[in-house]
PDB file of C-alpha atoms and ligand atoms in Angstrom:
ATOM      1  CA  MET A1198      27.496   0.608  34.016  1.00 40.00           C
ATOM      2  CA  SER A1199      23.819   0.196  34.861  1.00 42.00           C
ATOM      3  CA  ASN A1200      21.968  -3.106  34.398  1.00 44.00           C
ATOM      4  CA  ASP A1201      18.608  -1.308  34.252  1.00 45.00           C
ATOM      5  CA  ASN A1202      16.689  -2.601  31.178  1.00 45.00           C
ATOM      6  CA  THR A1203      13.706  -0.266  31.649  1.00 43.00           C
ATOM      7  CA  PRO A1204      12.950   1.331  28.238  1.00 43.00           C
ATOM      8  CA  LYS A1205      14.218   4.921  28.143  1.00 45.00           C
ATOM      9  CA  SER A1206      13.417   7.669  25.652  1.00 44.00           C
ATOM     10  CA  ASN A1207      16.258   9.784  24.289  1.00 47.00           C
ATOM     11  CA  THR A1208      15.594  12.327  27.018  1.00 48.00           C
ATOM     12  CA  GLY A1209      16.589   9.675  29.553  1.00 49.00           C
ATOM     13  CA  LYS A1210      13.049   9.523  30.948  1.00 53.00           C
ATOM     14  CA  MET A1211      11.095   6.306  30.980  1.00 58.00           C
ATOM     15  CA  ALA A1212       9.362   5.678  27.608  1.00 51.00           C
ATOM     16  CA  PRO A1213       5.571   5.329  27.864  1.00 54.00           C
ATOM     17  CA  PRO A1214       4.383   1.729  27.394  1.00 55.00           C
ATOM     18  CA  GLN A1215       3.116   1.126  23.825  1.00 55.00           C
ATOM     19  CA  PRO A1216      -0.560   0.095  23.939  1.00 61.00           C
ATOM     20  CA  ASN A1217      -1.479  -2.941  21.887  1.00 70.00           C
ATOM     21  CA  PHE A1218      -4.367  -2.096  19.539  1.00 79.00           C
ATOM     22  CA  LYS A1219      -3.936  -5.157  17.309  1.00 86.00           C
ATOM     23  CA  VAL A1220      -7.190  -6.771  16.236  1.00 90.00           C
ATOM     24  CA  ASP A1221      -7.569 -10.479  15.530  1.00 94.00           C
ATOM     25  CA  PRO A1222      -7.965 -11.635  11.939  1.00 96.00           C
ATOM     26  CA  ASN A1223     -11.091 -13.406  10.794  1.00 96.00           C
ATOM     27  CA  PRO A1224     -10.810 -17.151  11.538  1.00 96.00           C
ATOM     28  CA  GLY A1225     -11.101 -17.707   7.772  1.00 97.00           C
ATOM     29  CA  SER A1226      -7.927 -15.725   7.035  1.00 98.00           C
ATOM     30  CA  HIS A1227      -4.466 -17.257   6.710  1.00 98.00           C
ATOM     31  CA  VAL A1228      -2.319 -14.329   5.616  1.00 98.00           C
ATOM     32  CA  LYS A1229       1.417 -14.991   5.664  1.00 98.00           C
ATOM     33  CA  LYS A1230       2.821 -11.489   5.014  1.00 98.00           C
ATOM     34  CA  MET A1231       1.280  -8.032   4.990  1.00 97.00           C
ATOM     35  CA  ILE A1232       2.889  -5.128   3.122  1.00 97.00           C
ATOM     36  CA  ALA A1233       1.670  -1.548   3.548  1.00 96.00           C
ATOM     37  CA  VAL A1234       2.088   0.836   0.609  1.00 96.00           C
ATOM     38  CA  VAL A1235       2.376   4.441   1.818  1.00 93.00           C
ATOM     39  CA  SER A1236       2.798   7.903   0.316  1.00 91.00           C
ATOM     40  CA  GLY A1237       3.141  11.445   1.595  1.00 88.00           C
ATOM     41  CA  LYS A1238       0.043  12.672  -0.239  1.00 86.00           C
ATOM     42  CA  GLY A1239      -2.674  11.505  -2.626  1.00 87.00           C
ATOM     43  CA  GLY A1240      -2.335  11.304  -6.399  1.00 88.00           C
ATOM     44  CA  VAL A1241       1.275  10.135  -6.561  1.00 91.00           C
ATOM     45  CA  GLY A1242       0.344   6.656  -7.769  1.00 93.00           C
ATOM     46  CA  LYS A1243       0.217   4.750  -4.472  1.00 95.00           C
ATOM     47  CA  SER A1244      -2.754   2.654  -5.618  1.00 96.00           C
ATOM     48  CA  SER A1245      -1.193   2.008  -9.018  1.00 96.00           C
ATOM     49  CA  VAL A1246       2.011   0.828  -7.332  1.00 97.00           C
ATOM     50  CA  THR A1247      -0.028  -1.345  -4.936  1.00 97.00           C
ATOM     51  CA  ALA A1248      -1.824  -2.876  -7.919  1.00 97.00           C
ATOM     52  CA  MET A1249       1.377  -3.480  -9.877  1.00 97.00           C
ATOM     53  CA  SER A1250       3.123  -4.934  -6.822  1.00 98.00           C
ATOM     54  CA  ALA A1251       0.223  -7.340  -6.336  1.00 98.00           C
ATOM     55  CA  LEU A1252       0.296  -8.255 -10.018  1.00 97.00           C
ATOM     56  CA  TRP A1253       4.026  -8.903 -10.116  1.00 97.00           C
ATOM     57  CA  THR A1254       3.850 -11.007  -6.941  1.00 97.00           C
ATOM     58  CA  SER A1255       0.876 -12.964  -8.247  1.00 97.00           C
ATOM     59  CA  ARG A1256       2.710 -13.592 -11.541  1.00 95.00           C
ATOM     60  CA  GLN A1257       5.497 -15.225  -9.486  1.00 96.00           C
ATOM     61  CA  GLY A1258       2.969 -17.860  -8.407  1.00 97.00           C
ATOM     62  CA  HIS A1259       2.009 -16.482  -4.988  1.00 98.00           C
ATOM     63  CA  SER A1260      -1.547 -16.062  -3.756  1.00 98.00           C
ATOM     64  CA  VAL A1261      -2.141 -12.352  -3.335  1.00 98.00           C
ATOM     65  CA  GLY A1262      -4.744  -9.981  -1.927  1.00 98.00           C
ATOM     66  CA  ILE A1263      -5.226  -6.216  -1.760  1.00 98.00           C
ATOM     67  CA  LEU A1264      -6.829  -4.582   1.256  1.00 97.00           C
ATOM     68  CA  ASP A1265      -7.830  -1.108   0.069  1.00 96.00           C
ATOM     69  CA  ALA A1266      -7.377   0.957   3.226  1.00 94.00           C
ATOM     70  CA  ASP A1267      -7.755   4.223   1.309  1.00 90.00           C
ATOM     71  CA  ILE A1268     -11.358   4.455   2.503  1.00 87.00           C
ATOM     72  CA  THR A1269     -12.076   7.985   1.291  1.00 84.00           C
ATOM     73  CA  GLY A1270     -10.269   7.601  -2.067  1.00 84.00           C
ATOM     74  CA  PRO A1271     -10.608   3.940  -2.988  1.00 89.00           C
ATOM     75  CA  SER A1272      -9.418   3.171  -6.510  1.00 92.00           C
ATOM     76  CA  ILE A1273      -8.358  -0.494  -6.427  1.00 96.00           C
ATOM     77  CA  PRO A1274     -11.739  -1.996  -7.527  1.00 96.00           C
ATOM     78  CA  ARG A1275     -11.869   0.211 -10.606  1.00 95.00           C
ATOM     79  CA  MET A1276      -8.312  -0.791 -11.627  1.00 97.00           C
ATOM     80  CA  PHE A1277      -9.181  -4.495 -11.397  1.00 97.00           C
ATOM     81  CA  GLY A1278     -12.686  -4.154 -12.815  1.00 96.00           C
ATOM     82  CA  VAL A1279     -14.314  -5.696  -9.733  1.00 96.00           C
ATOM     83  CA  THR A1280     -17.727  -4.504  -8.538  1.00 94.00           C
ATOM     84  CA  PRO A1281     -19.991  -5.003  -5.494  1.00 93.00           C
ATOM     85  CA  TYR A1282     -21.484  -8.005  -7.329  1.00 94.00           C
ATOM     86  CA  ASP A1283     -18.126  -9.788  -6.923  1.00 95.00           C
ATOM     87  CA  LEU A1284     -18.373  -9.726  -3.119  1.00 94.00           C
ATOM     88  CA  SER A1285     -20.203 -12.395  -1.208  1.00 93.00           C
ATOM     89  CA  ALA A1286     -21.138 -12.679   2.431  1.00 94.00           C
ATOM     90  CA  ASN A1287     -22.944 -14.739   4.978  1.00 93.00           C
ATOM     91  CA  GLU A1288     -24.320 -13.595   8.308  1.00 89.00           C
ATOM     92  CA  ASN A1289     -21.015 -12.607   9.906  1.00 89.00           C
ATOM     93  CA  THR A1290     -18.351 -13.017   7.231  1.00 95.00           C
ATOM     94  CA  ILE A1291     -17.492 -11.155   4.033  1.00 96.00           C
ATOM     95  CA  PHE A1292     -15.610 -12.928   1.237  1.00 97.00           C
ATOM     96  CA  PRO A1293     -13.401 -10.643  -0.864  1.00 97.00           C
ATOM     97  CA  ALA A1294     -13.931 -10.086  -4.574  1.00 97.00           C
ATOM     98  CA  THR A1295     -11.598 -12.006  -6.874  1.00 97.00           C
ATOM     99  CA  SER A1296     -10.106 -10.407  -9.988  1.00 97.00           C
ATOM    100  CA  VAL A1297      -9.703 -12.035 -13.407  1.00 96.00           C
ATOM    101  CA  THR A1298      -6.263 -13.380 -12.481  1.00 97.00           C
ATOM    102  CA  GLY A1299      -7.252 -14.447  -8.968  1.00 97.00           C
ATOM    103  CA  ILE A1300      -6.172 -11.458  -6.854  1.00 98.00           C
ATOM    104  CA  LYS A1301      -8.466 -10.968  -3.858  1.00 98.00           C
ATOM    105  CA  VAL A1302      -9.758  -7.432  -3.276  1.00 98.00           C
ATOM    106  CA  MET A1303     -11.609  -5.751  -0.423  1.00 97.00           C
ATOM    107  CA  SER A1304     -12.464  -2.074  -0.632  1.00 95.00           C
ATOM    108  CA  MET A1305     -14.990   0.439   0.632  1.00 92.00           C
ATOM    109  CA  ASN A1306     -16.090   0.914  -2.968  1.00 91.00           C
ATOM    110  CA  LEU A1307     -17.321  -2.669  -3.038  1.00 93.00           C
ATOM    111  CA  LEU A1308     -19.778  -1.779  -0.284  1.00 90.00           C
ATOM    112  CA  MET A1309     -21.137   1.352  -1.976  1.00 85.00           C
ATOM    113  CA  GLU A1310     -24.085   1.348  -4.326  1.00 78.00           C
ATOM    114  CA  ASN A1311     -22.452   4.025  -6.416  1.00 80.00           C
ATOM    115  CA  GLU A1312     -18.655   4.286  -6.581  1.00 77.00           C
ATOM    116  CA  GLU A1313     -18.898   8.038  -7.055  1.00 79.00           C
ATOM    117  CA  GLN A1314     -20.693   8.469  -3.737  1.00 79.00           C
ATOM    118  CA  PRO A1315     -18.247  10.213  -1.349  1.00 80.00           C
ATOM    119  CA  VAL A1316     -17.385   8.659   2.006  1.00 80.00           C
ATOM    120  CA  ILE A1317     -17.791  11.559   4.435  1.00 80.00           C
ATOM    121  CA  TRP A1318     -16.898   9.985   7.733  1.00 83.00           C
ATOM    122  CA  ARG A1319     -14.910  11.077  10.737  1.00 84.00           C
ATOM    123  CA  SER A1320     -11.740   9.138  11.415  1.00 82.00           C
ATOM    124  CA  PRO A1321     -13.059   6.826  14.203  1.00 85.00           C
ATOM    125  CA  VAL A1322     -15.724   5.543  11.780  1.00 86.00           C
ATOM    126  CA  ILE A1323     -13.147   5.128   9.007  1.00 86.00           C
ATOM    127  CA  THR A1324     -10.755   3.233  11.241  1.00 87.00           C
ATOM    128  CA  GLY A1325     -13.648   1.094  12.514  1.00 89.00           C
ATOM    129  CA  ALA A1326     -14.472   0.095   8.927  1.00 90.00           C
ATOM    130  CA  LEU A1327     -10.817  -0.671   8.275  1.00 91.00           C
ATOM    131  CA  LYS A1328     -10.538  -2.944  11.262  1.00 92.00           C
ATOM    132  CA  GLN A1329     -13.581  -4.815   9.951  1.00 94.00           C
ATOM    133  CA  PHE A1330     -11.722  -5.439   6.677  1.00 95.00           C
ATOM    134  CA  TRP A1331      -9.441  -7.556   8.850  1.00 96.00           C
ATOM    135  CA  THR A1332     -11.811  -8.983  11.452  1.00 96.00           C
ATOM    136  CA  ASP A1333     -14.870  -9.666   9.286  1.00 96.00           C
ATOM    137  CA  VAL A1334     -13.314 -10.531   5.910  1.00 97.00           C
ATOM    138  CA  ALA A1335     -12.290 -14.140   5.351  1.00 98.00           C
ATOM    139  CA  TRP A1336      -9.199 -13.701   3.167  1.00 98.00           C
ATOM    140  CA  GLY A1337      -8.517 -17.433   2.887  1.00 98.00           C
ATOM    141  CA  ASP A1338      -4.920 -18.469   2.101  1.00 98.00           C
ATOM    142  CA  VAL A1339      -2.894 -15.432   1.075  1.00 98.00           C
ATOM    143  CA  ASP A1340       0.904 -15.349   0.788  1.00 98.00           C
ATOM    144  CA  TYR A1341       1.125 -11.567   0.419  1.00 98.00           C
ATOM    145  CA  LEU A1342      -1.587  -9.079   1.366  1.00 98.00           C
ATOM    146  CA  PHE A1343      -0.835  -5.590   0.034  1.00 98.00           C
ATOM    147  CA  VAL A1344      -2.497  -2.739   1.927  1.00 97.00           C
ATOM    148  CA  ASP A1345      -3.179   0.425  -0.067  1.00 96.00           C
ATOM    149  CA  MET A1346      -2.796   2.860   2.815  1.00 94.00           C
ATOM    150  CA  PRO A1347      -4.546   6.192   3.253  1.00 89.00           C
ATOM    151  CA  PRO A1348      -2.030   8.908   2.244  1.00 88.00           C
ATOM    152  CA  GLY A1349       0.039  10.779   4.818  1.00 85.00           C
ATOM    153  CA  THR A1350       0.910  10.031   8.426  1.00 79.00           C
ATOM    154  CA  GLY A1351      -2.327  11.127  10.118  1.00 80.00           C
ATOM    155  CA  ASP A1352      -4.770   9.442  12.410  1.00 81.00           C
ATOM    156  CA  VAL A1353      -6.114   6.858   9.963  1.00 83.00           C
ATOM    157  CA  PRO A1354      -2.777   5.466   8.673  1.00 87.00           C
ATOM    158  CA  LEU A1355      -1.501   5.385  12.249  1.00 86.00           C
ATOM    159  CA  THR A1356      -4.499   3.308  13.357  1.00 85.00           C
ATOM    160  CA  VAL A1357      -3.969   0.914  10.454  1.00 87.00           C
ATOM    161  CA  PHE A1358      -0.388   0.355  11.569  1.00 89.00           C
ATOM    162  CA  GLN A1359      -1.479  -0.102  15.161  1.00 89.00           C
ATOM    163  CA  SER A1360      -4.323  -2.481  14.303  1.00 91.00           C
ATOM    164  CA  LEU A1361      -2.954  -4.692  11.529  1.00 94.00           C
ATOM    165  CA  PRO A1362       0.078  -6.999  11.623  1.00 94.00           C
ATOM    166  CA  VAL A1363       2.105  -5.143   8.970  1.00 95.00           C
ATOM    167  CA  ASP A1364       5.398  -6.902   8.102  1.00 96.00           C
ATOM    168  CA  GLY A1365       6.944  -4.322   5.789  1.00 96.00           C
ATOM    169  CA  ILE A1366       6.427  -0.911   4.205  1.00 95.00           C
ATOM    170  CA  LEU A1367       6.859   0.307   0.624  1.00 96.00           C
ATOM    171  CA  ILE A1368       7.118   4.089   0.184  1.00 94.00           C
ATOM    172  CA  VAL A1369       5.861   5.686  -3.040  1.00 94.00           C
ATOM    173  CA  THR A1370       7.209   9.096  -4.048  1.00 91.00           C
ATOM    174  CA  THR A1371       7.371  11.190  -7.212  1.00 90.00           C
ATOM    175  CA  PRO A1372      10.240  13.425  -8.361  1.00 87.00           C
ATOM    176  CA  GLN A1373       8.214  16.558  -7.522  1.00 79.00           C
ATOM    177  CA  ASP A1374       7.815  15.420  -3.914  1.00 75.00           C
ATOM    178  CA  LEU A1375       9.964  16.689  -1.074  1.00 76.00           C
ATOM    179  CA  VAL A1376      11.365  13.181  -1.029  1.00 80.00           C
ATOM    180  CA  SER A1377      13.622  13.511   1.998  1.00 81.00           C
ATOM    181  CA  MET A1378      10.773  14.886   4.132  1.00 83.00           C
ATOM    182  CA  ILE A1379       8.361  12.113   3.110  1.00 85.00           C
ATOM    183  CA  VAL A1380      10.977   9.428   3.623  1.00 86.00           C
ATOM    184  CA  ASN A1381      11.993  10.840   7.014  1.00 86.00           C
ATOM    185  CA  LYS A1382       8.367  10.859   8.160  1.00 87.00           C
ATOM    186  CA  ALA A1383       7.831   7.295   6.936  1.00 86.00           C
ATOM    187  CA  VAL A1384      11.054   6.176   8.603  1.00 86.00           C
ATOM    188  CA  GLY A1385       9.927   7.787  11.870  1.00 86.00           C
ATOM    189  CA  MET A1386       6.558   6.065  11.673  1.00 86.00           C
ATOM    190  CA  ALA A1387       8.137   2.721  10.763  1.00 87.00           C
ATOM    191  CA  LYS A1388      10.507   2.950  13.745  1.00 86.00           C
ATOM    192  CA  MET A1389       7.653   3.797  16.067  1.00 85.00           C
ATOM    193  CA  MET A1390       5.707   0.793  14.785  1.00 86.00           C
ATOM    194  CA  ASP A1391       8.809  -1.409  14.662  1.00 89.00           C
ATOM    195  CA  VAL A1392       8.121  -2.392  11.042  1.00 92.00           C
ATOM    196  CA  PRO A1393      10.919  -2.496   8.431  1.00 93.00           C
ATOM    197  CA  ILE A1394      10.846  -0.308   5.322  1.00 94.00           C
ATOM    198  CA  LEU A1395      11.302  -2.621   2.349  1.00 96.00           C
ATOM    199  CA  GLY A1396      12.068   0.070  -0.186  1.00 95.00           C
ATOM    200  CA  ILE A1397      11.110   3.179  -2.098  1.00 94.00           C
ATOM    201  CA  VAL A1398       9.314   3.315  -5.446  1.00 96.00           C
ATOM    202  CA  GLU A1399       9.703   6.453  -7.498  1.00 95.00           C
ATOM    203  CA  ASN A1400       6.607   6.807  -9.657  1.00 95.00           C
ATOM    204  CA  MET A1401       6.226   9.148 -12.645  1.00 93.00           C
ATOM    205  CA  SER A1402      10.000   9.126 -12.653  1.00 93.00           C
ATOM    206  CA  TYR A1403      10.537   9.913 -16.345  1.00 94.00           C
ATOM    207  CA  ILE A1404       9.001   9.698 -19.807  1.00 94.00           C
ATOM    208  CA  LYS A1405      10.493   7.392 -22.411  1.00 91.00           C
ATOM    209  CA  CYS A1406      10.882   9.006 -25.854  1.00 91.00           C
ATOM    210  CA  PRO A1407       8.797   6.844 -28.226  1.00 88.00           C
ATOM    211  CA  HIS A1408      11.316   7.470 -31.032  1.00 93.00           C
ATOM    212  CA  CYS A1409      14.755   6.968 -29.504  1.00 95.00           C
ATOM    213  CA  GLY A1410      13.940   5.420 -26.089  1.00 90.00           C
ATOM    214  CA  GLU A1411      15.778   8.189 -24.214  1.00 92.00           C
ATOM    215  CA  GLU A1412      14.609   8.758 -20.631  1.00 92.00           C
ATOM    216  CA  ILE A1413      13.402  12.348 -20.227  1.00 93.00           C
ATOM    217  CA  HIS A1414      13.407  13.632 -16.657  1.00 91.00           C
ATOM    218  CA  MET A1415      10.766  16.364 -16.751  1.00 86.00           C
ATOM    219  CA  PHE A1416      11.302  17.425 -13.154  1.00 82.00           C
ATOM    220  CA  GLY A1417      15.098  17.516 -13.233  1.00 80.00           C
ATOM    221  CA  LYS A1418      17.476  15.166 -11.490  1.00 80.00           C
ATOM    222  CA  SER A1419      15.835  12.666  -9.141  1.00 83.00           C
ATOM    223  CA  HIS A1420      16.882  12.758  -5.486  1.00 85.00           C
ATOM    224  CA  VAL A1421      15.454   9.367  -4.646  1.00 89.00           C
ATOM    225  CA  GLU A1422      18.729   7.407  -4.878  1.00 90.00           C
ATOM    226  CA  GLU A1423      20.664   9.708  -2.528  1.00 89.00           C
ATOM    227  CA  THR A1424      17.793   9.943  -0.015  1.00 89.00           C
ATOM    228  CA  ALA A1425      17.354   6.168  -0.076  1.00 90.00           C
ATOM    229  CA  ALA A1426      21.094   5.574   0.311  1.00 92.00           C
ATOM    230  CA  LYS A1427      21.232   7.965   3.270  1.00 90.00           C
ATOM    231  CA  GLU A1428      18.564   5.911   5.062  1.00 89.00           C
ATOM    232  CA  GLY A1429      19.959   2.580   3.866  1.00 92.00           C
ATOM    233  CA  ILE A1430      16.726   1.787   2.006  1.00 93.00           C
ATOM    234  CA  PRO A1431      16.735   0.181  -1.483  1.00 95.00           C
ATOM    235  CA  VAL A1432      15.048   1.835  -4.472  1.00 96.00           C
ATOM    236  CA  VAL A1433      12.785  -0.997  -5.597  1.00 97.00           C
ATOM    237  CA  ALA A1434      11.513   0.596  -8.812  1.00 96.00           C
ATOM    238  CA  ARG A1435      11.528   3.738 -10.930  1.00 95.00           C
ATOM    239  CA  ILE A1436       8.330   3.821 -12.950  1.00 95.00           C
ATOM    240  CA  PRO A1437       7.873   6.054 -16.019  1.00 95.00           C
ATOM    241  CA  ILE A1438       4.756   8.037 -16.864  1.00 95.00           C
ATOM    242  CA  ASP A1439       2.931   5.787 -19.287  1.00 95.00           C
ATOM    243  CA  ALA A1440      -0.422   6.702 -20.810  1.00 94.00           C
ATOM    244  CA  ALA A1441      -1.095   2.989 -21.379  1.00 95.00           C
ATOM    245  CA  MET A1442      -0.964   2.498 -17.608  1.00 95.00           C
ATOM    246  CA  THR A1443      -3.484   5.292 -16.984  1.00 95.00           C
ATOM    247  CA  ALA A1444      -5.796   3.773 -19.594  1.00 96.00           C
ATOM    248  CA  ALA A1445      -5.412   0.268 -18.108  1.00 96.00           C
ATOM    249  CA  CYS A1446      -6.144   1.581 -14.588  1.00 95.00           C
ATOM    250  CA  ASP A1447      -9.129   3.635 -15.655  1.00 93.00           C
ATOM    251  CA  THR A1448     -10.770   0.824 -17.634  1.00 95.00           C
ATOM    252  CA  GLY A1449     -10.345  -1.985 -15.116  1.00 96.00           C
ATOM    253  CA  LYS A1450      -7.693  -3.694 -17.244  1.00 97.00           C
ATOM    254  CA  ILE A1451      -4.592  -3.334 -15.092  1.00 97.00           C
ATOM    255  CA  GLU A1452      -4.101  -7.097 -15.306  1.00 96.00           C
ATOM    256  CA  TYR A1453      -3.629  -6.845 -19.067  1.00 95.00           C
ATOM    257  CA  TYR A1454      -0.994  -4.101 -18.741  1.00 95.00           C
ATOM    258  CA  SER A1455       2.375  -5.458 -19.834  1.00 90.00           C
ATOM    259  CA  GLY A1456       4.648  -2.992 -17.960  1.00 88.00           C
ATOM    260  CA  ASP A1457       6.533  -5.040 -15.398  1.00 88.00           C
ATOM    261  CA  PHE A1458       8.225  -2.431 -13.230  1.00 95.00           C
ATOM    262  CA  MET A1459       8.011  -4.110  -9.847  1.00 97.00           C
ATOM    263  CA  SER A1460      10.506  -6.927 -10.419  1.00 96.00           C
ATOM    264  CA  GLY A1461      12.765  -5.260  -7.794  1.00 96.00           C
ATOM    265  CA  LEU A1462      10.413  -6.825  -5.235  1.00 97.00           C
ATOM    266  CA  ALA A1463      12.279 -10.089  -5.854  1.00 96.00           C
ATOM    267  CA  GLU A1464      15.141  -8.658  -3.789  1.00 94.00           C
ATOM    268  CA  VAL A1465      13.102  -7.321  -0.880  1.00 95.00           C
ATOM    269  CA  LEU A1466      10.132  -9.657  -0.347  1.00 95.00           C
ATOM    270  CA  PRO A1467      12.270 -12.524   0.931  1.00 93.00           C
ATOM    271  CA  LYS A1468      13.583 -10.215   3.690  1.00 90.00           C
ATOM    272  CA  ILE A1469      10.306 -10.229   5.612  1.00 90.00           C
TER     273      ILE A1469
HETATM  274  P1  LIG B1517      -2.877   7.602  -5.386  1.00 73.89           P
HETATM  275  O1  LIG B1517      -3.243   6.226  -4.962  1.00 73.89           O
HETATM  276  O2  LIG B1517      -1.517   8.005  -4.878  1.00 73.89           O
HETATM  277  O3  LIG B1517      -3.912   8.624  -5.093  1.00 73.89           O
HETATM  278  P2  LIG B1517      -3.306   6.604  -8.096  1.00 73.89           P
HETATM  279  O4  LIG B1517      -2.510   5.348  -8.159  1.00 73.89           O
HETATM  280  O5  LIG B1517      -4.784   6.497  -7.932  1.00 73.89           O
HETATM  281  O6  LIG B1517      -2.705   7.587  -6.985  1.00 73.89           O
HETATM  282  O7  LIG B1517      -2.954   7.432  -9.414  1.00 73.89           O
HETATM  283  C1  LIG B1517      -3.564   8.659  -9.727  1.00 73.89           C
HETATM  284  C2  LIG B1517      -3.773   8.717 -11.250  1.00 73.89           C
HETATM  285  O8  LIG B1517      -2.509   8.747 -11.896  1.00 73.89           O
HETATM  286  C3  LIG B1517      -4.523   7.512 -11.816  1.00 73.89           C
HETATM  287  O9  LIG B1517      -5.362   7.927 -12.859  1.00 73.89           O
HETATM  288  C4  LIG B1517      -3.412   6.618 -12.368  1.00 73.89           C
HETATM  289  O10 LIG B1517      -3.854   5.837 -13.460  1.00 73.89           O
HETATM  290  C5  LIG B1517      -2.389   7.663 -12.828  1.00 73.89           C
HETATM  291  N1  LIG B1517      -1.008   7.161 -12.746  1.00 73.89           N
HETATM  292  C6  LIG B1517      -0.350   6.759 -11.653  1.00 73.89           C
HETATM  293  N2  LIG B1517       0.912   6.410 -11.957  1.00 73.89           N
HETATM  294  C7  LIG B1517       1.063   6.588 -13.301  1.00 73.89           C
HETATM  295  C8  LIG B1517       2.138   6.404 -14.234  1.00 73.89           C
HETATM  296  N3  LIG B1517       3.329   5.981 -13.849  1.00 73.89           N
HETATM  297  N4  LIG B1517       1.886   6.680 -15.537  1.00 73.89           N
HETATM  298  C9  LIG B1517       0.690   7.131 -15.923  1.00 73.89           C
HETATM  299  N5  LIG B1517      -0.367   7.319 -15.111  1.00 73.89           N
HETATM  300  C10 LIG B1517      -0.178   7.068 -13.799  1.00 73.89           C
END
C-alpha cells in the first residue's frame, strides 16, 4: 500500500491545486453562517424561497440578512418593500437596507435609480459587483446570511462560490424541472466547492383545493423525494402554489405573508 497523500483525480493523475479566490469580508461584518440558495433556472421561485427562509429564520429570533447575488434579475428588494433610500453609505462602506422586521438586504436594485433598468454587464463586471457586496458592505452582526444565487451553474454562480465563505446550499426545484439533472449538477458543484447541501425545496409543488383541502398535483407525481433519497439529501419543504404569496411578493409585503413553509430548516440549520 502506498503512503503517498498527494491528491489524485479519479484518473489517477495528480489533481490540479484549487486556487483560493476568497475575498475578505468588510471589517464591519460579523456573519456567522452563509447559506446559498440555488436553482437550475430562473423563475422557479428561488428568490421567494430565499425570502421565506430568511423570514422563518428571523422569526426564530436570529439576526438575518439577504445578499441578493442575482444581479441581472434582482427581486429581493421588491418583495421586502425596500428601496435605494433605505441604503446608507460613507466614503468606503455601504450599510445594507433593513426591512420592516429587521432583515438586512443588499441588492443591485438598491443601487439603481430605476428598478426596471436592465443590468447589461459581462460576467467579470457582475462578479466584481458581487464581491463588493461582501467586501464593501458592513453587514454588522448576522447569524444567517442567505445568498439568492444567480440561477444555473455558470460563470457567475461559480465565482460566488469561489469568493464567498458559503457554509451550506439549499436547492430549489419545481415538479416540472428535470429534478435529477439539477440535483446532480448542484451536487457536483457542491463537491467541487466542498460545501454541504442542506436540502431541497420543491416549490409550486401542488395546489390546495380551497373547498376540501385536497392537494392537487398538477404536474403528476413528484420525483423530489426519490431523487433526494438517492443523494442522501433531505427535502426541507414542499411549497404549494399560492396566489396570496405572489401578491405578497409583488407588493413588498412578504413579511406579512402567513404561510410558514420553511420550518423544515429547524432540522438542517444546526448541521452547519
Ligand atoms: P426566481 O428567483 O427563481 O426567478 P421568483 O422567486 O422571483 O423566482 O418567483 C417568480 C414569480 O413566481 C414571482 O412572481 C413569485 O411571486 C412567484 N412565485 C414563486 N413561488 C410561488 C408560489 N409557491 N406560489 C405562487 N407564486 C409563486
